[in-house]
mmCIF file of C-alpha atoms in Angstrom:
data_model
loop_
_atom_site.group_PDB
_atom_site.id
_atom_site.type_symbol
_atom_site.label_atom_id
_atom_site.label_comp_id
_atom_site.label_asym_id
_atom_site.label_seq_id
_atom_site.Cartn_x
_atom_site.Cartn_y
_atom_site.Cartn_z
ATOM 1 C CA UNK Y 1 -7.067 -4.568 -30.679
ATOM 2 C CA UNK Y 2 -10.959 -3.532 -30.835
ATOM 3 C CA UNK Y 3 -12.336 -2.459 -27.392
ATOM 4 C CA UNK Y 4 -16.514 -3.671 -27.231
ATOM 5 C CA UNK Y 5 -18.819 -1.284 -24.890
ATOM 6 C CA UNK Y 6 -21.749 -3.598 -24.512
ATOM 7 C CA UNK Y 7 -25.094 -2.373 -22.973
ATOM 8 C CA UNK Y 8 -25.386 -3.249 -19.075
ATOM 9 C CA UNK Y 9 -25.311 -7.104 -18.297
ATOM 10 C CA UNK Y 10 -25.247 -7.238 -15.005
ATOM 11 C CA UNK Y 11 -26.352 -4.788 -11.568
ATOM 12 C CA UNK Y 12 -23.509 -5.288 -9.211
ATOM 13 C CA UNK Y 13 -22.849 -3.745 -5.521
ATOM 14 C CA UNK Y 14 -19.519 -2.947 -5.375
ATOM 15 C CA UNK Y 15 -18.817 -3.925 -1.562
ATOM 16 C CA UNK Y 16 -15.802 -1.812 -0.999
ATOM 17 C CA UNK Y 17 -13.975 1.357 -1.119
ATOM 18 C CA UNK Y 18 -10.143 1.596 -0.090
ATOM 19 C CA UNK Y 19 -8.658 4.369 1.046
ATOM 20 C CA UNK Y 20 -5.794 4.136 -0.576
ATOM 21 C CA UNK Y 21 -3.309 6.224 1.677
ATOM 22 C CA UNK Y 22 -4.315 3.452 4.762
ATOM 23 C CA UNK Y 23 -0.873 2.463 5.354
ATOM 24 C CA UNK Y 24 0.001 -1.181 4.113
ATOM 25 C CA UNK Y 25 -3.774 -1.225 1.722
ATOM 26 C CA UNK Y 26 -2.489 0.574 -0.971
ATOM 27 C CA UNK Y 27 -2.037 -2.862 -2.850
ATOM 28 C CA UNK Y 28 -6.034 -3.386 -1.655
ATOM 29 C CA UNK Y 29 -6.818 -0.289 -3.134
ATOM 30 C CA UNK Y 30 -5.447 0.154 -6.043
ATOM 31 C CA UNK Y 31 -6.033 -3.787 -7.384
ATOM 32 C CA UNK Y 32 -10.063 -2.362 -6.201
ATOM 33 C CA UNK Y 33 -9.875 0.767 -8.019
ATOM 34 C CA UNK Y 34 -9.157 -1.043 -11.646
ATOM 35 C CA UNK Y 35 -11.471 -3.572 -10.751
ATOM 36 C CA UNK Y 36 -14.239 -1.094 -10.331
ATOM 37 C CA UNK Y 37 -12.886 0.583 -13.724
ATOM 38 C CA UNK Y 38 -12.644 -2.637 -15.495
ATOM 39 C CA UNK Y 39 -16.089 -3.819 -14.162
ATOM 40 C CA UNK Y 40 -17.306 -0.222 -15.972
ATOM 41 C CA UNK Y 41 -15.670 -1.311 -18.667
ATOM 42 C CA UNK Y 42 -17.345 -4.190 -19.541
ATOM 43 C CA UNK Y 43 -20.910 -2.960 -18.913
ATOM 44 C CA UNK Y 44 -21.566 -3.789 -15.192
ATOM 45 C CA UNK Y 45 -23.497 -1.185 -13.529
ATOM 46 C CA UNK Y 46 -22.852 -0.722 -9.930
ATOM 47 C CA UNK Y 47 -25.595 -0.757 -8.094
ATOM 48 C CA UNK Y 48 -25.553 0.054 -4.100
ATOM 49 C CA UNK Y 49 -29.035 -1.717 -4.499
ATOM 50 C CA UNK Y 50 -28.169 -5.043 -6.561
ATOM 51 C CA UNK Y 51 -28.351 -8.616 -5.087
ATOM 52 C CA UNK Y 52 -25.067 -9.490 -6.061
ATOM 53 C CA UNK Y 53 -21.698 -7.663 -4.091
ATOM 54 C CA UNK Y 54 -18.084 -7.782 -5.508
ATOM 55 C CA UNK Y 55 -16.057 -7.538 -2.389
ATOM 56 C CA UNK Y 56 -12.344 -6.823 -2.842
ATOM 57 C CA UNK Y 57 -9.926 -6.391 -0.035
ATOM 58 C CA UNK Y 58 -8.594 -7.714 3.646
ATOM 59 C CA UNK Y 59 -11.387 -10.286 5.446
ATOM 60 C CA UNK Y 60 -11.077 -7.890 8.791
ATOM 61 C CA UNK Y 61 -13.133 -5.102 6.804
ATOM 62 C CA UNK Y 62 -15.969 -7.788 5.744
ATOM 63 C CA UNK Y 63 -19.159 -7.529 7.287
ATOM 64 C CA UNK Y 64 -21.742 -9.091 4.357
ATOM 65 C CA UNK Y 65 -25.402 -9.690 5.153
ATOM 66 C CA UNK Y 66 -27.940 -12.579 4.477
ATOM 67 C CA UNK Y 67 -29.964 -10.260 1.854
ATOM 68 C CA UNK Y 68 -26.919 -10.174 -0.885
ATOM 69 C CA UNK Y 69 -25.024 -12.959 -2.348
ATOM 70 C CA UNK Y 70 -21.545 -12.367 -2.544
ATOM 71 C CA UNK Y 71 -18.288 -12.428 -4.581
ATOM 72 C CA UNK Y 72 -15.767 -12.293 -2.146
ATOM 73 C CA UNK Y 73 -11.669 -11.597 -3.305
ATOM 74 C CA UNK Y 74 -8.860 -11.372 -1.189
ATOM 75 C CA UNK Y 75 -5.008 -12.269 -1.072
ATOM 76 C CA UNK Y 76 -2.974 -13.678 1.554
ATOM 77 C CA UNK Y 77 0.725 -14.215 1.528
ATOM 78 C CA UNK Y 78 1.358 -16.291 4.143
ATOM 79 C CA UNK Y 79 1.268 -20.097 4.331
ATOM 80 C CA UNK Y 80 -0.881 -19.391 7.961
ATOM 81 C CA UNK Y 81 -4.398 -17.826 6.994
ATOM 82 C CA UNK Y 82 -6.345 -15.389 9.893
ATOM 83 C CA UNK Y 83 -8.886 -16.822 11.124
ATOM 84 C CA UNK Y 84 -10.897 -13.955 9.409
ATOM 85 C CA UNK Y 85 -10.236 -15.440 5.951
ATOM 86 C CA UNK Y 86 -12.015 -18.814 7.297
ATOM 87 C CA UNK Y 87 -14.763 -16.756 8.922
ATOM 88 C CA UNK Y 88 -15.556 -15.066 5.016
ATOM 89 C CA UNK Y 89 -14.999 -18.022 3.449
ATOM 90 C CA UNK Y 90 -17.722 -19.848 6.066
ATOM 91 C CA UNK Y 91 -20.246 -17.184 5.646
ATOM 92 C CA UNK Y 92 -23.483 -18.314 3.993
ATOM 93 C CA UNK Y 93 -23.771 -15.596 1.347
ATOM 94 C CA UNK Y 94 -20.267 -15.885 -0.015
ATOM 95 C CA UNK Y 95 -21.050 -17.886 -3.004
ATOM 96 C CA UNK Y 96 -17.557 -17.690 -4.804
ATOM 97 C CA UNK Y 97 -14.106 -16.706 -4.042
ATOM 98 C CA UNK Y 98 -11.179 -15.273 -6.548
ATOM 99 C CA UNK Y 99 -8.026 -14.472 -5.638
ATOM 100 C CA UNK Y 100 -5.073 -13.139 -8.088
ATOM 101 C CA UNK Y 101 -2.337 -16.064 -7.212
ATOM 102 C CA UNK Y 102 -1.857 -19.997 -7.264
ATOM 103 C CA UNK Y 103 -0.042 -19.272 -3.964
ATOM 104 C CA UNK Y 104 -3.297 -17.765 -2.449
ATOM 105 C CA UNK Y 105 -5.782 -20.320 -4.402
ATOM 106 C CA UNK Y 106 -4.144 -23.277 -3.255
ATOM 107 C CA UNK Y 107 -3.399 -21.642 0.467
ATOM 108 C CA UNK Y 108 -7.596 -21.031 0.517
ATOM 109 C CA UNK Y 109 -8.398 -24.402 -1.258
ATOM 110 C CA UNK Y 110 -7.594 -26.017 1.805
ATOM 111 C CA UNK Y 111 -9.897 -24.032 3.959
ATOM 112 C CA UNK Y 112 -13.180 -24.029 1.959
ATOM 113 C CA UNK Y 113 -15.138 -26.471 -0.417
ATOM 114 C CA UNK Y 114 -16.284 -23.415 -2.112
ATOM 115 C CA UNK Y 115 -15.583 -22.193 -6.118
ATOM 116 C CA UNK Y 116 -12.059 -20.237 -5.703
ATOM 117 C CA UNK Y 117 -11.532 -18.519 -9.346
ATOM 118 C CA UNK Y 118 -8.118 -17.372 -9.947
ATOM 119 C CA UNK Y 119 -7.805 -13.771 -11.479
ATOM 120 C CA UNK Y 120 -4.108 -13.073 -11.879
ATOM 121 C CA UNK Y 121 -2.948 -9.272 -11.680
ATOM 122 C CA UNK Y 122 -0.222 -7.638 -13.485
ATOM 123 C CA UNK Y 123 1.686 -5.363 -11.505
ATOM 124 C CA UNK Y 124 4.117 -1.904 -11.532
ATOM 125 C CA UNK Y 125 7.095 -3.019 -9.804
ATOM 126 C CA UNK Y 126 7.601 0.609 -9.140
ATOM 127 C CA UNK Y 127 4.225 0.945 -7.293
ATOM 128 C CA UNK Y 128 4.346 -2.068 -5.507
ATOM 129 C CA UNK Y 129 7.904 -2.756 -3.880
ATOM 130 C CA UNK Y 130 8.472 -5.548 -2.066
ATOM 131 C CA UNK Y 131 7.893 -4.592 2.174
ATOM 132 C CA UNK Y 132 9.599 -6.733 4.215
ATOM 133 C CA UNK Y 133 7.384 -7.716 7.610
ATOM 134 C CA UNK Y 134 8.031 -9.647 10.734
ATOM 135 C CA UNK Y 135 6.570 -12.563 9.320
ATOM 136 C CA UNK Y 136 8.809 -12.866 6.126
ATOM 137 C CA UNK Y 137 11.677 -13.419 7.598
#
């Protein structure tokens, strides 16, 4: 397979950065990490500067403002959203929404009539083990 490095399409504001050994966001991190790297990758040059954010990670941590448009991507495992996710979705500058699962594009169809893009992840079952919470039960 033949890897293309194409000159910079795109200035991008990447909107957040995980720390990684915050208890239950390692999945948050890590999925932002290789998106950063992937974003690289494929000739996006992030820009603290740009017009346009990526925003990867929980809804409690977003804070956008009206200057930037933004690309907002989240997951949710639960068939009850926080009213947080509703709050981003709401927001004026959010202008598109992806998410990794059918589970979690379907769950946030229902709460927004805006563009939901579904991204799917592959994942290390040996990095990310199942973590059983109150709610799964």
């Amino acid at each position: 397979m033949r890897h293309c490095r194409w000159s910079p399409l795109v200035r991008v504001c990447y909107g957040l950065e995980i720390d990684s050994s915050a208890a239950n966001a390692q999945g948050f991190g890590r999925a932002s990490r290789e998106y950063r790297k992937a974003g690289e990758h494929a000739g996006i040059v992030w820009d603290d500067n740009a017009d346009l954010v990526f925003w990867w990670g929980s809804p409690v941590l977003f804070a956008p403002t009206m200057d930037r448009k933004y690309v907002f991507g989240s997951v949710f495992e639960s068939p009850e959203m926080l009213p947080e996710f509703q709050e981003a979705f709401d927001h004026p500058a959010v202008v598109a929404i992806i998410t990794p699962s059918t589970f979690c594009q379907h769950l946030f169809q229902k709460h927004t009539k805006k563009p939901i893009y579904l991204v799917p992840h592959g994942f290390d079952p040996d990095v990310f083990t199942y973590e059983e919470r109150e709610w799964s039960r």
